[in-house]
GROMACS .gro file of C-alpha atoms in nm:
model
   63
    1MET     CA    1   0.532   1.501  -0.572
    2SER     CA    2   0.733   1.451  -0.252
    3LEU     CA    3   0.437   1.561  -0.042
    4ALA     CA    4   0.221   1.301  -0.214
    5VAL     CA    5   0.476   1.029  -0.138
    6LEU     CA    6   0.484   1.131   0.229
    7LEU     CA    7   0.106   1.124   0.245
    8ILE     CA    8   0.098   0.781   0.081
    9ALA     CA    9   0.356   0.651   0.328
   10PHE     CA   10   0.160   0.788   0.624
   11ILE     CA   11  -0.169   0.640   0.504
   12ALA     CA   12   0.000   0.307   0.429
   13VAL     CA   13   0.145   0.288   0.781
   14VAL     CA   14  -0.194   0.368   0.932
   15VAL     CA   15  -0.362   0.098   0.722
   16ILE     CA   16  -0.096  -0.160   0.814
   17LEU     CA   17  -0.137  -0.084   1.184
   18LEU     CA   18  -0.515  -0.110   1.156
   19VAL     CA   19  -0.495  -0.447   0.985
   20ARG     CA   20  -0.247  -0.575   1.244
   21SER     CA   21  -0.479  -0.471   1.525
   22GLY     CA   22  -0.720  -0.744   1.414
   23GLU     CA   23  -1.025  -0.524   1.412
   24LEU     CA   24  -1.173  -0.459   1.074
   25ARG     CA   25  -1.437  -0.191   1.085
   26THR     CA   26  -1.614   0.001   0.812
   27TRP     CA   27  -1.386   0.301   0.842
   28HIS     CA   28  -1.081   0.074   0.812
   29VAL     CA   29  -1.209  -0.056   0.482
   30THR     CA   30  -1.291   0.297   0.370
   31LEU     CA   31  -0.940   0.413   0.455
   32THR     CA   32  -0.790   0.121   0.265
   33VAL     CA   33  -1.002   0.198  -0.040
   34LEU     CA   34  -0.904   0.565  -0.025
   35LEU     CA   35  -0.537   0.464  -0.009
   36GLY     CA   36  -0.578   0.252  -0.322
   37ILE     CA   37  -0.757   0.529  -0.508
   38PHE     CA   38  -0.497   0.785  -0.404
   39LEU     CA   39  -0.210   0.559  -0.511
   40ASP     CA   40  -0.375   0.515  -0.847
   41ARG     CA   41  -0.433   0.887  -0.895
   42VAL     CA   42  -0.072   0.991  -0.830
   43HIS     CA   43   0.072   0.718  -1.055
   44VAL     CA   44   0.282   0.557  -0.783
   45THR     CA   45   0.124   0.215  -0.824
   46GLU     CA   46   0.345   0.103  -1.114
   47PRO     CA   47   0.676   0.116  -0.921
   48ILE     CA   48   0.509  -0.048  -0.620
   49VAL     CA   49   0.370  -0.329  -0.836
   50TYR     CA   50   0.711  -0.383  -1.000
   51ALA     CA   51   0.888  -0.389  -0.661
   52VAL     CA   52   0.641  -0.634  -0.509
   53THR     CA   53   0.657  -0.856  -0.817
   54TRP     CA   54   1.037  -0.851  -0.805
   55LEU     CA   55   1.038  -0.944  -0.435
   56VAL     CA   56   0.783  -1.223  -0.475
   57GLN     CA   57   0.970  -1.369  -0.772
   58GLY     CA   58   1.297  -1.347  -0.580
   59PHE     CA   59   1.158  -1.529  -0.275
   60THR     CA   60   0.970  -1.793  -0.473
   61HIS     CA   61   1.239  -1.864  -0.732
   62THR     CA   62   1.369  -2.218  -0.703
   63HIS     CA   63   1.702  -2.332  -0.842
   0.00000   0.00000   0.00000
């Protein structure tokens, strides 16, 4: 499982750098789709969704 997490982290960093470059090509989209499919297959998406939801709720919570 730790190898899968390292691979996910590597692919995520690559996708983030590609998006930040401002150029969106077909292979960028393909890589992003493959990242999503891979995340779904290794069952890592649930903790990521919970963490993002927690962060968004924390930043948007008004007193």
